[in-house]
């Protein structure tokens, strides 16, 4: 059970049932206090509250406990992860980039960086591998990534065509996602993405000064002025186009230099964008843009500010979305999904331009994490098992944490970057994640109240 | 709905139909690409029914 306050709202999350409760003063004191039995509780609180109020709150707490909504037992203490089965591949179709963002973890577009493009044959073998390795799953996914994937558009087109054809034969439905910096979003490319129902993640950090600080052209200039009109045009066509299409998300990164990122959310919403995600930068601590423990108070305060800004945006437009506040407490993921997390290393793999397989996009190029290739399949079963076993019940920092069914143990790459091990989560990542989740839960409480629930 | 405690959600994890069908989207394929958050993933099985 986790008791917390956001904007003077007292909330209690039952960690095992994921039941969220908004409580008043007496209930808060009882749940956060360390009292023994009923008489002791009434005795301890009676100077502040009438006995009938304390008795009433105690009665409600007991009723919720009996319904399994408070003090629920851990549902899966003997959890065993399922056998490895492919679900999604991230294809580095282009290691090259037409930007040279200073915080890019792949160093794409930088002098001396690898400029490889994935040949069509490698991408096709990746599709075959996914079909072969995905067992009874019907829905499988391919994400085109890099570098800038649209620099290898012929292979993106060919892969989609090939996957649809092979998928129809094998009874698989392919979902596709492109993560792009927006520079190459010509009218023809926009049409192609919309017509093929490709999900599109558009990299845009927010205000011009926040974006241009890091997202630079190879010549060193800012890219905001060039990409914003392209992204606007894409979203405008997405909104007005007929028929079904994939989703879009505006995806920004925040760094130590824009810890006022709620202003970036506001800016992006003002541009007419509805689906927005802002992520903390993932970087070694020596980088000037890396977040550190001393930034946490500001990050925490900013997530609270963002919660208020987001609720304001939601009241103006109910279709507004901030990815990390968009929890669905009633119909979200099932428990097995929450335990398997991102699936990196066993259900989700990344493929480099030569066909090398890695546990996820963040590990691409790290030879110690090379799992095999698309021609021969996975040969490092030991590494796959290591990732399978890196779940919340096997991490001592996670097993007793209230957030374990909401974050699934965090990002393996961030854990490895900070601790040199995927079995110990990032302290910094956990602290930011926990408060972001508190704010997300606060948003759900306010939304349900606004809806009259 | 009590006088002292307002329960926000209507459904309880573990009591919902735990399909484990493996059809929902991979969390890192969606909009984050750095921070694993599964709490906001959409359950496709429940949507279909």
Coordinates of C-alpha atoms in Angstrom, one line a residue:
Chain A
X1 CA 0.0 0.0 0.0
X2 CA 1.3 3.4 -0.9
X3 CA 0.0 6.7 0.6
X4 CA 0.9 9.9 -1.1
X5 CA -0.2 13.5 -1.7
X6 CA -0.2 15.5 -4.9
X7 CA -1.6 19.0 -5.0
X8 CA -3.1 18.5 -1.5
X9 CA -5.0 15.5 -2.6
X10 CA -4.5 12.5 -0.4
X11 CA -4.3 9.2 -2.3
X12 CA -3.8 5.6 -1.4
X13 CA -2.8 3.0 -3.9
X14 CA -3.2 -0.7 -3.0
X15 CA -0.2 -1.9 -4.9
X16 CA -1.3 -5.5 -5.5
X17 CA -4.9 -4.9 -6.7
X18 CA -4.0 -1.5 -8.3
X19 CA -7.0 0.0 -6.5
X20 CA -6.8 3.8 -6.1
X21 CA -8.6 5.6 -3.3
X22 CA -9.0 9.3 -2.5
X23 CA -9.2 9.7 1.3
X24 CA -10.1 12.3 3.8
X25 CA -8.3 13.3 7.0
X26 CA -9.4 10.6 9.4
X27 CA -8.9 7.8 6.8
X28 CA -5.4 9.2 5.9
X29 CA -4.3 9.3 9.5
X30 CA -5.4 5.7 10.1
X31 CA -3.8 4.4 7.0
X32 CA -0.5 6.3 7.5
X33 CA -0.4 5.7 11.2
X34 CA 1.0 2.7 13.0
X35 CA -1.8 1.9 15.3
X36 CA -2.7 -1.4 16.8
X37 CA -6.4 -2.3 17.3
X38 CA -9.5 -0.3 17.0
X39 CA -9.6 1.1 20.5
X40 CA -6.0 2.2 20.3
X41 CA -6.7 4.0 16.9
X42 CA -9.8 5.8 18.4
X43 CA -7.8 6.8 21.4
X44 CA -4.9 8.1 19.4
X45 CA -7.0 10.3 17.1
X46 CA -9.9 11.4 19.3
X47 CA -8.4 14.8 20.1
X48 CA -8.5 15.7 16.4
X49 CA -11.6 13.9 15.2
X50 CA -15.0 12.9 16.8
X51 CA -15.1 9.3 17.7
X52 CA -17.9 8.7 15.2
X53 CA -15.7 10.0 12.3
X54 CA -12.9 7.7 13.3
X55 CA -15.2 4.7 13.7
X56 CA -16.8 5.5 10.3
X57 CA -13.4 5.7 8.5
X58 CA -12.3 2.4 10.2
X59 CA -15.5 0.7 9.0
X60 CA -14.8 1.8 5.4
X61 CA -11.2 0.6 5.6
X62 CA -12.3 -2.8 6.8
X63 CA -15.0 -3.1 4.1
X64 CA -12.4 -2.3 1.4
X65 CA -10.0 -4.8 2.9
X66 CA -12.8 -7.5 2.8
X67 CA -13.4 -6.6 -0.8
X68 CA -9.7 -7.1 -1.7
X69 CA -9.3 -3.4 -2.5
X70 CA -6.9 -2.6 0.5
X71 CA -4.1 -4.8 1.9
X72 CA -4.6 -7.2 -1.0
X73 CA -2.0 -10.1 -1.0
X74 CA 0.7 -10.3 -3.7
X75 CA -1.0 -12.2 -6.5
X76 CA 2.1 -13.8 -8.0
X77 CA 4.8 -14.5 -5.4
X78 CA 6.0 -17.6 -7.3
X79 CA 6.0 -16.0 -10.7
X80 CA 7.8 -17.8 -13.5
X81 CA 8.2 -16.0 -16.8
X82 CA 6.8 -17.6 -20.0
X83 CA 9.1 -19.2 -22.5
X84 CA 10.8 -16.9 -25.0
X85 CA 8.5 -16.0 -27.9
X86 CA 9.0 -13.2 -30.4
X87 CA 6.5 -10.4 -30.5
X88 CA 8.3 -7.3 -31.9
X89 CA 11.4 -6.3 -33.8
X90 CA 13.0 -2.9 -34.0
X91 CA 14.8 -2.6 -37.3
X92 CA 17.8 -0.2 -37.6
X93 CA 17.1 0.4 -41.2
X94 CA 19.4 3.4 -41.3
X95 CA 22.3 3.9 -38.9
X96 CA 22.7 7.2 -40.7
X97 CA 20.8 10.4 -39.9
X98 CA 20.2 13.8 -41.5
X99 CA 20.4 15.4 -38.1
X100 CA 23.3 15.3 -35.7
X101 CA 21.5 15.6 -32.3
X102 CA 24.0 16.2 -29.6
X103 CA 22.3 13.9 -27.1
X104 CA 21.7 11.0 -29.6
X105 CA 22.6 7.7 -27.8
X106 CA 23.3 6.1 -31.3
X107 CA 25.6 9.0 -32.3
X108 CA 23.9 8.9 -35.7
X109 CA 24.8 11.7 -38.1
X110 CA 27.9 12.6 -36.1
X111 CA 31.4 12.6 -37.8
X112 CA 32.8 9.1 -37.8
X113 CA 29.5 7.5 -37.0
X114 CA 28.4 4.3 -38.9
X115 CA 26.4 5.3 -42.0
X116 CA 25.1 1.9 -43.0
X117 CA 21.7 1.3 -44.5
X118 CA 20.0 -2.1 -44.0
X119 CA 19.7 -4.0 -47.2
X120 CA 16.3 -5.3 -48.2
X121 CA 17.4 -9.0 -47.8
X122 CA 18.3 -8.4 -44.1
X123 CA 14.9 -6.8 -43.4
X124 CA 13.1 -9.7 -45.1
X125 CA 15.0 -12.3 -43.1
X126 CA 14.0 -10.3 -40.0
X127 CA 10.3 -10.6 -41.0
X128 CA 10.8 -14.4 -41.5
X129 CA 12.4 -14.7 -38.1
X130 CA 9.5 -12.8 -36.4
X131 CA 6.9 -15.0 -38.1
X132 CA 8.9 -18.2 -37.2
X133 CA 9.6 -17.2 -33.6
X134 CA 6.2 -15.8 -32.7
X135 CA 4.4 -19.0 -32.0
X136 CA 0.6 -18.7 -31.7
X137 CA 0.6 -14.9 -31.4
X138 CA -1.4 -13.2 -34.2
X139 CA -0.4 -9.6 -33.8
X140 CA 3.3 -8.9 -34.3
X141 CA 5.1 -5.6 -34.7
X142 CA 7.9 -4.0 -36.6
X143 CA 9.4 -0.7 -35.7
X144 CA 11.6 1.2 -38.2
X145 CA 14.3 3.0 -36.3
X146 CA 17.8 4.4 -36.5
X147 CA 19.4 6.9 -37.2
X148 CA 16.7 8.3 -39.4
X149 CA 14.7 5.4 -40.9
X150 CA 13.1 7.5 -43.7
X151 CA 16.6 7.8 -45.2
X152 CA 16.1 4.1 -46.2
X153 CA 12.5 4.5 -47.4
X154 CA 12.8 1.9 -50.2
X155 CA 13.5 -0.8 -47.6
X156 CA 10.7 0.5 -45.3
X157 CA 8.3 0.1 -48.3
X158 CA 9.7 -3.3 -49.3
X159 CA 9.5 -4.6 -45.7
X160 CA 5.9 -3.6 -45.2
X161 CA 4.9 -5.1 -48.5
X162 CA 6.8 -8.3 -47.8
X163 CA 5.6 -8.6 -44.2
X164 CA 2.0 -8.2 -45.3
X165 CA 2.3 -10.8 -47.9
X166 CA 4.1 -13.3 -45.7
X167 CA 1.9 -12.4 -42.7
X168 CA -1.3 -13.2 -44.7
X169 CA 0.1 -16.7 -45.5
X170 CA 1.1 -17.3 -41.9
X171 CA -2.0 -15.9 -40.2
X172 CA -0.1 -13.0 -38.7
X173 CA -1.2 -9.4 -38.5
X174 CA 1.7 -6.9 -38.7
X175 CA 1.7 -3.5 -37.0
X176 CA 4.3 -1.0 -38.1
X177 CA 5.8 2.1 -36.4
X178 CA 8.2 4.6 -37.7
X179 CA 10.2 6.9 -35.4
X180 CA 11.2 10.0 -37.4
X181 CA 12.8 13.4 -36.9
X182 CA 10.3 14.8 -39.4
X183 CA 12.9 16.2 -41.9
X184 CA 11.9 13.8 -44.7
X185 CA 8.2 14.0 -44.3
X186 CA 7.4 15.0 -47.8
X187 CA 3.8 14.9 -49.1
X188 CA 4.5 11.6 -50.8
X189 CA 6.0 10.1 -47.6
X190 CA 3.0 11.4 -45.5
X191 CA 0.6 9.7 -47.9
X192 CA 2.5 6.5 -47.8
X193 CA 2.5 6.4 -44.0
X194 CA -1.2 7.3 -43.7
X195 CA -2.3 4.9 -46.4
X196 CA -0.4 2.0 -44.9
X197 CA -1.7 2.7 -41.4
X198 CA 1.8 3.1 -40.0
X199 CA 2.1 4.4 -36.4
X200 CA 4.4 7.4 -36.4
X201 CA 6.4 8.7 -33.5
X202 CA 7.6 12.3 -34.4
X203 CA 10.6 13.6 -32.5
X204 CA 10.0 17.2 -31.4
X205 CA 11.2 18.4 -28.0
X206 CA 8.9 21.3 -27.6
X207 CA 9.7 25.0 -27.5
X208 CA 12.2 26.1 -30.2
X209 CA 15.0 26.9 -27.7
X210 CA 14.5 23.5 -26.0
X211 CA 14.5 21.6 -29.3
X212 CA 17.3 23.5 -31.0
X213 CA 19.7 23.2 -28.1
X214 CA 20.3 19.5 -28.9
X215 CA 18.5 18.7 -32.2
X216 CA 21.0 20.2 -34.6
X217 CA 21.6 19.9 -38.3
X218 CA 25.0 18.5 -39.4
X219 CA 26.1 22.1 -39.9
X220 CA 25.3 22.9 -36.3
X221 CA 22.1 24.9 -36.8
X222 CA 18.8 24.3 -35.1
X223 CA 16.2 22.0 -36.8
X224 CA 13.0 23.3 -35.2
X225 CA 12.2 25.7 -38.0
X226 CA 12.5 23.0 -40.6
X227 CA 10.7 20.1 -38.9
X228 CA 7.8 21.9 -37.2
X229 CA 5.9 22.6 -40.5
X230 CA 6.5 19.1 -41.7
X231 CA 5.1 17.6 -38.5
X232 CA 2.2 20.0 -38.5
X233 CA 1.3 19.0 -42.0
X234 CA 1.5 15.3 -41.1
X235 CA -0.7 15.8 -38.1
X236 CA -3.1 17.9 -40.0
X237 CA -3.5 15.2 -42.7
X238 CA -3.8 12.6 -40.0
X239 CA -6.7 14.5 -38.4
X240 CA -8.6 15.1 -41.7
X241 CA -7.8 12.0 -43.7
X242 CA -10.5 9.4 -44.3
X243 CA -10.4 5.8 -43.2
X244 CA -8.3 4.1 -40.5
X245 CA -4.7 5.1 -39.9
X246 CA -2.1 4.3 -37.3
X247 CA -1.6 6.6 -34.3
X248 CA 0.8 9.4 -34.0
X249 CA 2.7 10.6 -31.0
X250 CA 4.8 13.8 -30.7
X251 CA 7.8 12.5 -28.7
X252 CA 10.1 14.9 -27.0
X253 CA 13.2 14.4 -24.8
X254 CA 13.9 16.6 -21.8
X255 CA 17.4 17.1 -20.4
X256 CA 18.9 18.9 -17.4
X257 CA 18.7 22.1 -19.5
X258 CA 14.8 22.1 -19.8
X259 CA 13.6 20.9 -16.4
X260 CA 10.6 23.2 -17.0
X261 CA 9.3 20.7 -19.5
X262 CA 5.6 21.3 -18.6
X263 CA 6.1 24.5 -20.7
X264 CA 7.1 22.2 -23.6
X265 CA 3.9 20.2 -23.2
X266 CA 1.9 23.4 -23.2
X267 CA 3.8 24.6 -26.3
X268 CA 3.1 21.3 -28.2
X269 CA -0.6 21.3 -27.2
X270 CA -0.8 24.9 -28.4
X271 CA 0.5 23.8 -31.8
X272 CA -2.6 21.6 -32.1
X273 CA -0.9 18.3 -31.2
X274 CA -3.0 15.9 -29.1
X275 CA -0.8 12.9 -28.5
X276 CA 2.3 14.0 -26.6
X277 CA 5.1 12.1 -24.8
X278 CA 8.0 13.7 -23.1
X279 CA 10.8 11.4 -21.9
X280 CA 13.8 12.0 -19.7
X281 CA 17.1 11.8 -21.6
X282 CA 19.0 8.5 -21.1
X283 CA 22.7 9.4 -20.8
X284 CA 25.9 8.6 -18.9
X285 CA 26.2 10.8 -15.9
X286 CA 29.3 12.7 -17.2
X287 CA 27.3 14.2 -20.1
X288 CA 26.3 17.8 -19.5
X289 CA 22.7 17.1 -20.4
X290 CA 22.3 14.0 -18.2
X291 CA 19.9 14.1 -15.3
X292 CA 21.3 13.5 -11.8
X293 CA 20.0 13.0 -8.3
X294 CA 20.3 16.6 -7.6
X295 CA 17.8 17.4 -10.3
X296 CA 15.2 15.1 -8.8
X297 CA 13.4 17.8 -6.7
X298 CA 12.9 19.9 -9.8
X299 CA 11.8 16.9 -11.9
X300 CA 9.3 16.0 -9.2
X301 CA 7.9 19.5 -9.0
X302 CA 7.7 19.7 -12.8
X303 CA 5.7 16.5 -13.1
X304 CA 3.2 18.0 -10.6
X305 CA 3.1 21.2 -12.7
X306 CA 2.6 19.1 -15.8
X307 CA -0.3 17.2 -14.1
X308 CA -2.1 20.5 -13.6
X309 CA -1.3 21.7 -17.1
X310 CA -2.5 18.4 -18.5
X311 CA -5.8 18.5 -16.7
X312 CA -6.3 22.0 -18.0
X313 CA -5.6 20.8 -21.6
X314 CA -8.0 17.8 -21.1
X315 CA -10.8 20.1 -20.0
X316 CA -10.3 22.2 -23.2
X317 CA -10.0 19.1 -25.4
X318 CA -11.0 15.6 -24.0
X319 CA -8.9 14.0 -26.8
X320 CA -5.6 15.4 -25.4
X321 CA -3.1 12.8 -24.3
X322 CA 0.1 12.8 -22.3
X323 CA 1.5 9.3 -22.8
X324 CA 2.7 8.7 -19.2
X325 CA -0.4 10.1 -17.5
X326 CA -2.7 8.0 -19.7
X327 CA -3.1 5.1 -17.2
X328 CA -6.2 3.0 -17.6
X329 CA -7.0 1.6 -14.1
X330 CA -10.1 -0.2 -15.3
X331 CA -9.1 -1.9 -18.6
X332 CA -5.3 -1.7 -18.8
X333 CA -2.8 -4.5 -19.2
X334 CA -3.4 -7.9 -17.6
X335 CA -1.1 -9.0 -14.8
X336 CA 1.1 -11.3 -17.0
X337 CA 1.8 -8.3 -19.3
X338 CA 2.7 -6.2 -16.3
X339 CA 5.1 -8.8 -15.2
X340 CA 6.8 -9.3 -18.6
X341 CA 7.3 -5.6 -19.1
X342 CA 8.9 -4.4 -22.3
X343 CA 10.0 -8.0 -23.2
X344 CA 13.5 -6.8 -24.3
X345 CA 15.8 -9.8 -25.0
X346 CA 13.1 -12.4 -25.3
X347 CA 9.9 -11.0 -26.9
X348 CA 11.3 -7.7 -28.3
X349 CA 14.6 -7.6 -30.2
X350 CA 16.5 -5.0 -32.2
X351 CA 18.2 -5.7 -35.5
X352 CA 21.2 -3.7 -36.8
X353 CA 21.8 -3.1 -40.5
X354 CA 23.9 -6.2 -40.9
X355 CA 21.2 -8.4 -39.3
X356 CA 22.8 -8.7 -35.8
X357 CA 20.2 -9.2 -33.0
X358 CA 20.3 -7.2 -29.8
X359 CA 18.0 -7.2 -26.7
X360 CA 16.6 -3.8 -27.6
X361 CA 17.3 -0.6 -29.7
X362 CA 19.4 0.8 -26.8
X363 CA 21.8 -2.1 -26.8
X364 CA 22.5 -2.1 -30.6
X365 CA 26.2 -2.0 -31.3
X366 CA 27.2 -3.4 -27.9
X367 CA 29.0 -6.5 -28.9
X368 CA 28.6 -8.1 -25.4
X369 CA 24.8 -8.1 -26.1
X370 CA 24.9 -9.6 -29.6
X371 CA 22.4 -12.4 -29.4
X372 CA 22.8 -13.9 -32.9
X373 CA 21.6 -12.7 -36.3
X374 CA 18.5 -12.9 -38.5
X375 CA 20.1 -15.6 -40.7
X376 CA 20.9 -18.1 -37.9
X377 CA 18.6 -16.9 -35.2
X378 CA 19.4 -16.5 -31.6
X379 CA 22.5 -18.3 -30.4
X380 CA 23.0 -16.7 -27.0
X381 CA 20.2 -18.5 -25.1
X382 CA 22.0 -17.7 -21.9
X383 CA 21.5 -13.9 -22.5
X384 CA 17.9 -14.4 -23.5
X385 CA 17.3 -16.2 -20.2
X386 CA 19.1 -13.5 -18.3
X387 CA 16.6 -10.9 -19.7
X388 CA 13.6 -13.2 -19.1
X389 CA 14.7 -13.6 -15.5
X390 CA 15.1 -9.8 -14.9
X391 CA 11.6 -9.4 -13.7
X392 CA 10.2 -7.6 -10.7
X393 CA 10.2 -10.6 -8.4
X394 CA 13.9 -11.3 -9.0
X395 CA 15.0 -7.7 -8.4
X396 CA 15.4 -7.0 -4.7
X397 CA 14.7 -3.3 -5.2
X398 CA 11.4 -4.1 -7.1
X399 CA 9.8 -7.0 -5.2
X400 CA 8.6 -4.8 -2.4
X401 CA 8.0 -1.6 -4.4
X402 CA 4.4 -0.3 -4.7
X403 CA 5.1 0.7 -8.4
X404 CA 6.1 -2.8 -9.6
X405 CA 2.9 -3.5 -11.5
X406 CA 2.9 -0.1 -13.2
X407 CA 6.5 0.2 -14.3
X408 CA 7.4 -3.5 -14.6
X409 CA 10.8 -3.0 -13.2
X410 CA 12.0 -0.1 -15.5
X411 CA 14.2 0.1 -18.5
X412 CA 17.0 -2.6 -18.7
X413 CA 19.2 -0.2 -20.7
X414 CA 19.0 2.5 -18.1
X415 CA 19.7 -0.1 -15.4
X416 CA 22.8 -1.3 -17.3
X417 CA 24.0 2.2 -18.0
X418 CA 23.8 3.1 -14.3
X419 CA 24.7 -0.1 -12.6
X420 CA 26.4 -2.3 -15.2
X421 CA 23.7 -4.9 -14.5
X422 CA 20.1 -5.4 -15.8
X423 CA 19.2 -6.9 -12.4
X424 CA 19.4 -3.7 -10.4
X425 CA 17.1 -0.9 -11.6
X426 CA 18.4 2.7 -12.0
X427 CA 17.9 4.6 -8.7
X428 CA 17.4 7.8 -10.7
X429 CA 15.0 6.2 -13.1
X430 CA 13.0 4.7 -10.3
X431 CA 12.7 7.9 -8.4
X432 CA 11.5 9.8 -11.4
X433 CA 9.2 7.0 -12.5
X434 CA 7.6 6.7 -9.0
X435 CA 6.7 10.4 -8.9
X436 CA 5.5 10.4 -12.5
X437 CA 3.2 7.5 -11.6
X438 CA 2.0 9.4 -8.5
X439 CA 1.1 12.3 -10.8
X440 CA -0.6 9.9 -13.3
X441 CA -2.7 8.4 -10.5
X442 CA -3.6 11.9 -9.3
X443 CA -4.7 12.7 -12.8
X444 CA -7.0 9.6 -12.8
X445 CA -8.5 10.7 -9.5
X446 CA -9.3 14.2 -10.8
X447 CA -10.6 12.9 -14.1
X448 CA -12.9 10.5 -12.3
X449 CA -14.2 13.3 -10.1
X450 CA -14.7 15.6 -13.1
X451 CA -16.7 12.7 -14.7
X452 CA -18.9 12.6 -11.6
X453 CA -17.8 9.1 -10.6
Chain B
X1 CA -18.7 5.2 -2.2
X2 CA -18.0 6.0 1.4
X3 CA -18.0 9.3 3.3
X4 CA -14.3 9.0 4.0
X5 CA -12.9 7.1 1.1
X6 CA -13.7 7.4 -2.6
X7 CA -12.5 4.5 -4.7
X8 CA -11.4 5.8 -8.1
X9 CA -11.3 2.6 -10.2
X10 CA -14.0 0.1 -10.7
X11 CA -11.9 -2.9 -11.7
X12 CA -9.3 -4.8 -9.7
X13 CA -6.1 -6.2 -11.1
X14 CA -6.1 -9.9 -10.8
X15 CA -9.9 -10.1 -10.7
X16 CA -10.3 -9.1 -14.4
X17 CA -10.2 -11.8 -17.0
X18 CA -6.4 -12.4 -17.1
X19 CA -6.2 -13.4 -20.7
X20 CA -2.4 -13.2 -21.1
X21 CA -3.1 -13.4 -24.9
X22 CA 0.2 -11.7 -25.8
X23 CA -1.6 -9.6 -28.5
X24 CA -1.2 -6.1 -27.0
X25 CA 1.4 -3.7 -28.2
X26 CA 5.0 -3.9 -27.0
X27 CA 5.4 -1.1 -24.5
X28 CA 8.6 0.3 -26.0
X29 CA 7.2 0.2 -29.5
X30 CA 4.7 2.9 -28.6
X31 CA 5.7 6.4 -27.7
X32 CA 8.4 6.1 -25.1
X33 CA 11.5 4.3 -26.4
X34 CA 13.3 4.8 -23.1
X35 CA 11.1 4.2 -20.1
X36 CA 9.1 1.0 -19.7
X37 CA 5.6 1.9 -18.6
X38 CA 3.0 -0.9 -19.0
X39 CA 0.2 0.7 -16.9
X40 CA -1.0 2.7 -19.9
X41 CA -1.0 -0.1 -22.4
X42 CA -4.3 -0.9 -24.0
X43 CA -5.7 -4.5 -23.6
X44 CA -6.8 -5.6 -27.1
X45 CA -8.5 -8.7 -25.8
X46 CA -10.9 -6.7 -23.6
X47 CA -11.6 -4.3 -26.5
X48 CA -12.5 -7.1 -28.8
X49 CA -15.1 -8.6 -26.5

